mmCIF file of C-alpha atoms in Angstrom:
data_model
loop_
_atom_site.group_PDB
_atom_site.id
_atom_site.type_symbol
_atom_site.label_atom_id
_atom_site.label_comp_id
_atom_site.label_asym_id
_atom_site.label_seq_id
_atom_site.Cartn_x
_atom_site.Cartn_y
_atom_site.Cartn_z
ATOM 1 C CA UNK A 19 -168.366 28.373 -105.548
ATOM 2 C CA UNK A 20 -167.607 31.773 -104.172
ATOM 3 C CA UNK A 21 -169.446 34.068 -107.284
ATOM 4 C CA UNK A 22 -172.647 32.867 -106.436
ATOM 5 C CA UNK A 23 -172.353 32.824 -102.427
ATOM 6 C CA UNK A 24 -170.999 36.777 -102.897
ATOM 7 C CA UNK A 25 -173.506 37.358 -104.605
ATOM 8 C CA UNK A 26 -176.426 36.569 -102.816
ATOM 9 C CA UNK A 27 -174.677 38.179 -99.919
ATOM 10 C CA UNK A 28 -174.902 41.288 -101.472
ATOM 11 C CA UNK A 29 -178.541 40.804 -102.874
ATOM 12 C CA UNK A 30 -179.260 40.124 -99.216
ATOM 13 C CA UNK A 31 -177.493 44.149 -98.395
ATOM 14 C CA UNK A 32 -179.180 45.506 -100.884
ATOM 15 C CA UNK A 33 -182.656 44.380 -99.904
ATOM 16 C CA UNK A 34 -182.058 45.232 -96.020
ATOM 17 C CA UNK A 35 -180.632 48.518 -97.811
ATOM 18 C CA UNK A 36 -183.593 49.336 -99.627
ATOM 19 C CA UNK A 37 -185.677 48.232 -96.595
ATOM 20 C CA UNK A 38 -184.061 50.696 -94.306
ATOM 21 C CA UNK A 39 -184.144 53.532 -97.552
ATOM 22 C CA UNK A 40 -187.894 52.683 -98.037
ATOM 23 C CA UNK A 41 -189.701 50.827 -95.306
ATOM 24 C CA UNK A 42 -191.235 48.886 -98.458
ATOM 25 C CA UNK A 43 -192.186 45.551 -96.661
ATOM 26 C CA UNK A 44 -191.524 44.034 -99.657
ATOM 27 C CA UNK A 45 -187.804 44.184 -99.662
ATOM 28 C CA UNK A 46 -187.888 42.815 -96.309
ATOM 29 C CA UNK A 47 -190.048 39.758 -97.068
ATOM 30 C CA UNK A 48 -187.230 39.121 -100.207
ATOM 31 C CA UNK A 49 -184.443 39.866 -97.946
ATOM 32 C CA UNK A 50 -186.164 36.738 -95.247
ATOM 33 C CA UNK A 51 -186.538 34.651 -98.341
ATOM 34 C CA UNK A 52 -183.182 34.914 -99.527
ATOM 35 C CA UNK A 53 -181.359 34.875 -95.734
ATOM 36 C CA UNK A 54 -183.189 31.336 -95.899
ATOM 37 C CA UNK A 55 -181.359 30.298 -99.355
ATOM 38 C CA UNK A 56 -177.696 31.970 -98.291
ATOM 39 C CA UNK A 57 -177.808 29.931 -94.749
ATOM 40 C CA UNK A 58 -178.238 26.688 -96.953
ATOM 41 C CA UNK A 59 -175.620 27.889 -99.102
ATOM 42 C CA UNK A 60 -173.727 28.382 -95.677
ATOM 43 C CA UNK A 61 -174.742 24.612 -94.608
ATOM 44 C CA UNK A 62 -173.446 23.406 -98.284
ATOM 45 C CA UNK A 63 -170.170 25.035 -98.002
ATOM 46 C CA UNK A 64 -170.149 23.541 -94.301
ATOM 47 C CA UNK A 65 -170.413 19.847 -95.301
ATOM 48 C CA UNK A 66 -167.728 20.380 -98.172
ATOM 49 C CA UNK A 67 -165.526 21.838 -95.502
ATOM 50 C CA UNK A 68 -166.057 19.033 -93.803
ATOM 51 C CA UNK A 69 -165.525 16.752 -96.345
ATOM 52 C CA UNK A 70 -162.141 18.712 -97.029
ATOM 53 C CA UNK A 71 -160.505 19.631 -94.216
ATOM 54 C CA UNK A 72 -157.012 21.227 -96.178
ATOM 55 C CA UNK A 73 -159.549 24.049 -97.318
ATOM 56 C CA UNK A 74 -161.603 25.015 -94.084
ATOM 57 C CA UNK A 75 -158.718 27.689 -93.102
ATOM 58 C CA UNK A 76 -159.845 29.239 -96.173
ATOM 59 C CA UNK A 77 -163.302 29.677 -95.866
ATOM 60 C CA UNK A 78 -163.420 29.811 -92.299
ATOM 61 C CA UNK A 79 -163.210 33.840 -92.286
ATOM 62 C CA UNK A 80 -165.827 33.706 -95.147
ATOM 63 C CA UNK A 81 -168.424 31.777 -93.687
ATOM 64 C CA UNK A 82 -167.815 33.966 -90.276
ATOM 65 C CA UNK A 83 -168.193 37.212 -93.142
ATOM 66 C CA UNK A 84 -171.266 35.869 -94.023
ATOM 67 C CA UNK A 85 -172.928 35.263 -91.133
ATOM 68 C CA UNK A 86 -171.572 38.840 -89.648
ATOM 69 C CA UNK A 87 -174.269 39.991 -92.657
ATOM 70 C CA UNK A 88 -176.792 37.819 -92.158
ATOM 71 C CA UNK A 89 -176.626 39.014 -88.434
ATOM 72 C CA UNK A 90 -176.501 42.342 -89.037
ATOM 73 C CA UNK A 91 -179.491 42.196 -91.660
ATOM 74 C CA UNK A 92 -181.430 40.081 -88.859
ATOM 75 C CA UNK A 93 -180.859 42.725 -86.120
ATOM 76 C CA UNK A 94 -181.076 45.514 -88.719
ATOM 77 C CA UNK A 95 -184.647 44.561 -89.638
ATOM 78 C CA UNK A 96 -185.956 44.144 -86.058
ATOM 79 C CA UNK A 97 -184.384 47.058 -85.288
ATOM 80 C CA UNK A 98 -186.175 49.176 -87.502
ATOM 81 C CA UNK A 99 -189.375 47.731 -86.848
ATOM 82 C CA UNK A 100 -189.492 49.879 -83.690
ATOM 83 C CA UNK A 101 -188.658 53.453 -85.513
ATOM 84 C CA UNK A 102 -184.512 54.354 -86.357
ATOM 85 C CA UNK A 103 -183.423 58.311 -86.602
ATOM 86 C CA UNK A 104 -181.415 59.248 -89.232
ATOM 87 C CA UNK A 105 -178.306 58.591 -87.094
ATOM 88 C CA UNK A 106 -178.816 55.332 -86.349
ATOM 89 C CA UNK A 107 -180.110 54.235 -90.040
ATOM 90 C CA UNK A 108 -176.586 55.705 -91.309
ATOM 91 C CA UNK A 109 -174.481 53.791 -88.615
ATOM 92 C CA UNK A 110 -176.451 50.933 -89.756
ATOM 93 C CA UNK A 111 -175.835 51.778 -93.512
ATOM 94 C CA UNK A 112 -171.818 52.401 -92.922
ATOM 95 C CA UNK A 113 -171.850 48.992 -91.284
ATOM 96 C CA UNK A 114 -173.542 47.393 -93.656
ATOM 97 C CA UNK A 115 -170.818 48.620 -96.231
ATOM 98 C CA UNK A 116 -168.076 47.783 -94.213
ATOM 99 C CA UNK A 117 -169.640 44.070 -93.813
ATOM 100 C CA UNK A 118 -169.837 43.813 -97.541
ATOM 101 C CA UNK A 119 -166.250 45.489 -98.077
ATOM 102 C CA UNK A 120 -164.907 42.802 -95.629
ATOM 103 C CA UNK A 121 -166.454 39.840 -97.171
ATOM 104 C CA UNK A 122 -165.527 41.008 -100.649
ATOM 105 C CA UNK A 123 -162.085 40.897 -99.337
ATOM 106 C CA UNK A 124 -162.409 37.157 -97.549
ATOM 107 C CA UNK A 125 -163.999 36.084 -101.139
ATOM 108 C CA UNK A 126 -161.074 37.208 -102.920
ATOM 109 C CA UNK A 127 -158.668 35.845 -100.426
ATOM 110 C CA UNK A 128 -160.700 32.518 -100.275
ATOM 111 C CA UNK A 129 -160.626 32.392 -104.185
ATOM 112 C CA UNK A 130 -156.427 33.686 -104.324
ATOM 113 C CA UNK A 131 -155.605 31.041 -101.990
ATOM 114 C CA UNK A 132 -157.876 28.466 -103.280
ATOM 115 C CA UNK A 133 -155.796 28.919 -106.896
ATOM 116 C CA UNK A 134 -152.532 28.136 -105.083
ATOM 117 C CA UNK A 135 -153.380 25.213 -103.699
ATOM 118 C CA UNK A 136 -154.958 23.832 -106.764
ATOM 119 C CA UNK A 137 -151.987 25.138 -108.816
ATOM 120 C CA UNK A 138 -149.445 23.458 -106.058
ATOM 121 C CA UNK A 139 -151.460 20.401 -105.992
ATOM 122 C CA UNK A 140 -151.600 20.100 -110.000
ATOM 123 C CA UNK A 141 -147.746 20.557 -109.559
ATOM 124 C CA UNK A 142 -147.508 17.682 -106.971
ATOM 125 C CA UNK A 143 -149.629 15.981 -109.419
ATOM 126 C CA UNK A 144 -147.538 16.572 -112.309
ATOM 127 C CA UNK A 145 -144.379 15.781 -110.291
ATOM 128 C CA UNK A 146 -145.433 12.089 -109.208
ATOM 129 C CA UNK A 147 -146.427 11.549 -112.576
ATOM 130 C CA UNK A 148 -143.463 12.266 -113.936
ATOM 131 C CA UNK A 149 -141.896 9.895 -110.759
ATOM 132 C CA UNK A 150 -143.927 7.194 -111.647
ATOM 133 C CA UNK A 151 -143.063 7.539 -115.419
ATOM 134 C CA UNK A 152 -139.190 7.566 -113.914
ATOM 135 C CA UNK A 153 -139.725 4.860 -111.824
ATOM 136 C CA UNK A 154 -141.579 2.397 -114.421
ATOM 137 C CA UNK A 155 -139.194 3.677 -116.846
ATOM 138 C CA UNK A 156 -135.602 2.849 -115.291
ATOM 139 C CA UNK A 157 -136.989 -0.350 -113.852
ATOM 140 C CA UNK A 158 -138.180 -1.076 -117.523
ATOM 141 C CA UNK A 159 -134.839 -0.236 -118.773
ATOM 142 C CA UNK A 160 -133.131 -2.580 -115.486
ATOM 143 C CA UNK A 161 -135.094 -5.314 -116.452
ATOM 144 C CA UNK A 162 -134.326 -4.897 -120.304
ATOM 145 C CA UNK A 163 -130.278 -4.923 -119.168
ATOM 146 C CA UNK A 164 -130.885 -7.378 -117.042
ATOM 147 C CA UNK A 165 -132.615 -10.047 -119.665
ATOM 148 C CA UNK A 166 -129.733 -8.813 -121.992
ATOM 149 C CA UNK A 167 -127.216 -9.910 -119.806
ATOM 150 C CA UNK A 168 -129.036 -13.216 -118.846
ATOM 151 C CA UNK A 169 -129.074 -14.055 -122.858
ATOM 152 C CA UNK A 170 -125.733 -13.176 -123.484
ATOM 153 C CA UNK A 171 -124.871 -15.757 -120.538
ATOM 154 C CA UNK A 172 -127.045 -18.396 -121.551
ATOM 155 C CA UNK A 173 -125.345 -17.656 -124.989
ATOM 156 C CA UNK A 174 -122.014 -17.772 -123.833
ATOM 157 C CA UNK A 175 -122.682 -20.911 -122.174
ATOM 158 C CA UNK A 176 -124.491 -22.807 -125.254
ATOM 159 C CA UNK A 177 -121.650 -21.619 -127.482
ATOM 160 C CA UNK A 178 -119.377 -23.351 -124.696
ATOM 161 C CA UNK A 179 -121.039 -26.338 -125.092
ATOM 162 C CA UNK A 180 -121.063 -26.391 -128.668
ATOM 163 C CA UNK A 181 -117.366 -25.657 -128.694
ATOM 164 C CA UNK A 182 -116.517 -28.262 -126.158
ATOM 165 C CA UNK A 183 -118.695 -30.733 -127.707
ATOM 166 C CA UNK A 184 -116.443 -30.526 -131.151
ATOM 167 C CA UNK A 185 -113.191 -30.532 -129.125
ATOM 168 C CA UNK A 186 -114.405 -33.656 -128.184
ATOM 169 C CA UNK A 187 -115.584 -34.651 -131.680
ATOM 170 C CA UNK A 188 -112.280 -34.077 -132.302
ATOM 171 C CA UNK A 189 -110.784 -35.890 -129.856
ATOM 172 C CA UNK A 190 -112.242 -38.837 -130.612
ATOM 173 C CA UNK A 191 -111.642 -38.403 -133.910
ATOM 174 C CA UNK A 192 -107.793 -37.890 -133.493
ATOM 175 C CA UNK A 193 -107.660 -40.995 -131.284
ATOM 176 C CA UNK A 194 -109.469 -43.144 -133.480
ATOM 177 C CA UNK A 195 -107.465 -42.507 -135.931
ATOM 178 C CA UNK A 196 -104.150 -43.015 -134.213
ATOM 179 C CA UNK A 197 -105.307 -46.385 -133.008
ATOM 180 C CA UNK A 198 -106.595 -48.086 -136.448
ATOM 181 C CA UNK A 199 -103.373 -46.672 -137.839
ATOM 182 C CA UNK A 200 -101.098 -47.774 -135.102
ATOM 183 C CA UNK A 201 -99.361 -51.969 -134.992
ATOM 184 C CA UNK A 202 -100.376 -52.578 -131.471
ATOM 185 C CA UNK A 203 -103.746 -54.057 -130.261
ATOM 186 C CA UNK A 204 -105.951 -51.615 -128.711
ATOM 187 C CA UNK A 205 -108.518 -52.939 -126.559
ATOM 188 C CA UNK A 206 -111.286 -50.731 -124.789
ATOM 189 C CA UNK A 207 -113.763 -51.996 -122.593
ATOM 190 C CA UNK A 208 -116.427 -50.547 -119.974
ATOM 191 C CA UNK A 209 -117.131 -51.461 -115.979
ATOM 192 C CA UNK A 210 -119.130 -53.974 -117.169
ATOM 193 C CA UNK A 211 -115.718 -56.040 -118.945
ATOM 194 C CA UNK A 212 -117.654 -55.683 -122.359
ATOM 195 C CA UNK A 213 -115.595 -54.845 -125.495
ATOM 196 C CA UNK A 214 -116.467 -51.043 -126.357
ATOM 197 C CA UNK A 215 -113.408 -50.918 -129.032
ATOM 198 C CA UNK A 216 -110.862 -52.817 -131.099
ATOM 199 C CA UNK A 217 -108.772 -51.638 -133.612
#
């Protein structure tokens, strides 16, 4: 983004520069043409400003750079359309430099702090990654304990069955055998006065 705006910035000085050097018309019909391209350069970086408000503090001195130039080439040109001494074509020519000095500067702050917040966001980025990989991954590993310690329950409790089942296999088994080997009548019956054993 910045490359391109910088340098038609400085295409732009170097035409109202060779203007002011020359009085060639023709640098000052390039320098119109390409005032026209850099303010819809200026309108482009306006609406993504606008669409990204986090980054406007950094481009807010370089759009104001910019059109400093653009002013200055405006007022330059008009200016020397009615007849500049020496004296005032040199101020002109120092401020021009100092314009372009100052803007190269805002560029290379815009771009400097531009990379940090990309680098800080890509850390942010990287960071609640690796939280959401945490996250998913210890309630992965809560679930998997907690299924674990469901099955061993459900285990526990089928092999508690089981074992009270043959207890009362057993049971039965013992008592069955007591009666048909005992001398006295046994005699079992249900609610319903039914016989439900005899030995």
């Amino acid at each position: 983004m910045c490359t391109d705006r910088f340098s038609a910035v400085s295409q732009q000085h170097s035409f109202i520069l060779s203007f002011l050097l020359t009085d060639d018309l023709h640098y000052l019909n390039q320098s119109l043409i390409n005032a026209d391209r850099i303010r819809l350069k200026l309108d482009e970086i306006n609406q993504q400003l606008a669409q990204n408000p986090v980054e406007t503090a950094f481009f807010q001195r370089l759009v104001s750079d910019i059109g400093d130039i653009l002013y200055w080439s405006a007022q330059t040109a008009r200016s020397n359309q009615y007849g500049l001494s020496e004296t005032e074509r040199n101020a002109a020519i120092r401020r021009a430099n100092l314009l372009l000095t100052r803007l190269r500067q805002s560029f290379d702050q815009a771009e400097n702090e531009h990379k940090l917040l990309t680098s800080h966001l890509q850390r942010e980025a990287e960071w609640g990654g690796q939280k959401g990989f945490l996250t998913v991954a210890i309630g992965m590993l809560a679930c998997l304990v907690l299924f674990s310690l469901v099955f061993l329950r459900i285990n526990h409790l089928v092999n508690e069955r089981e074992r009270t089942r043959k207890n009362l296999i057993e049971s039965e088994q013992e008592y069955h055998t007591l009666a048909d080997s005992g001398q006295a009548l046994i005699w079992g019956a249900g609610t319903d006065k039914l016989c439900t054993y005899l030995n």
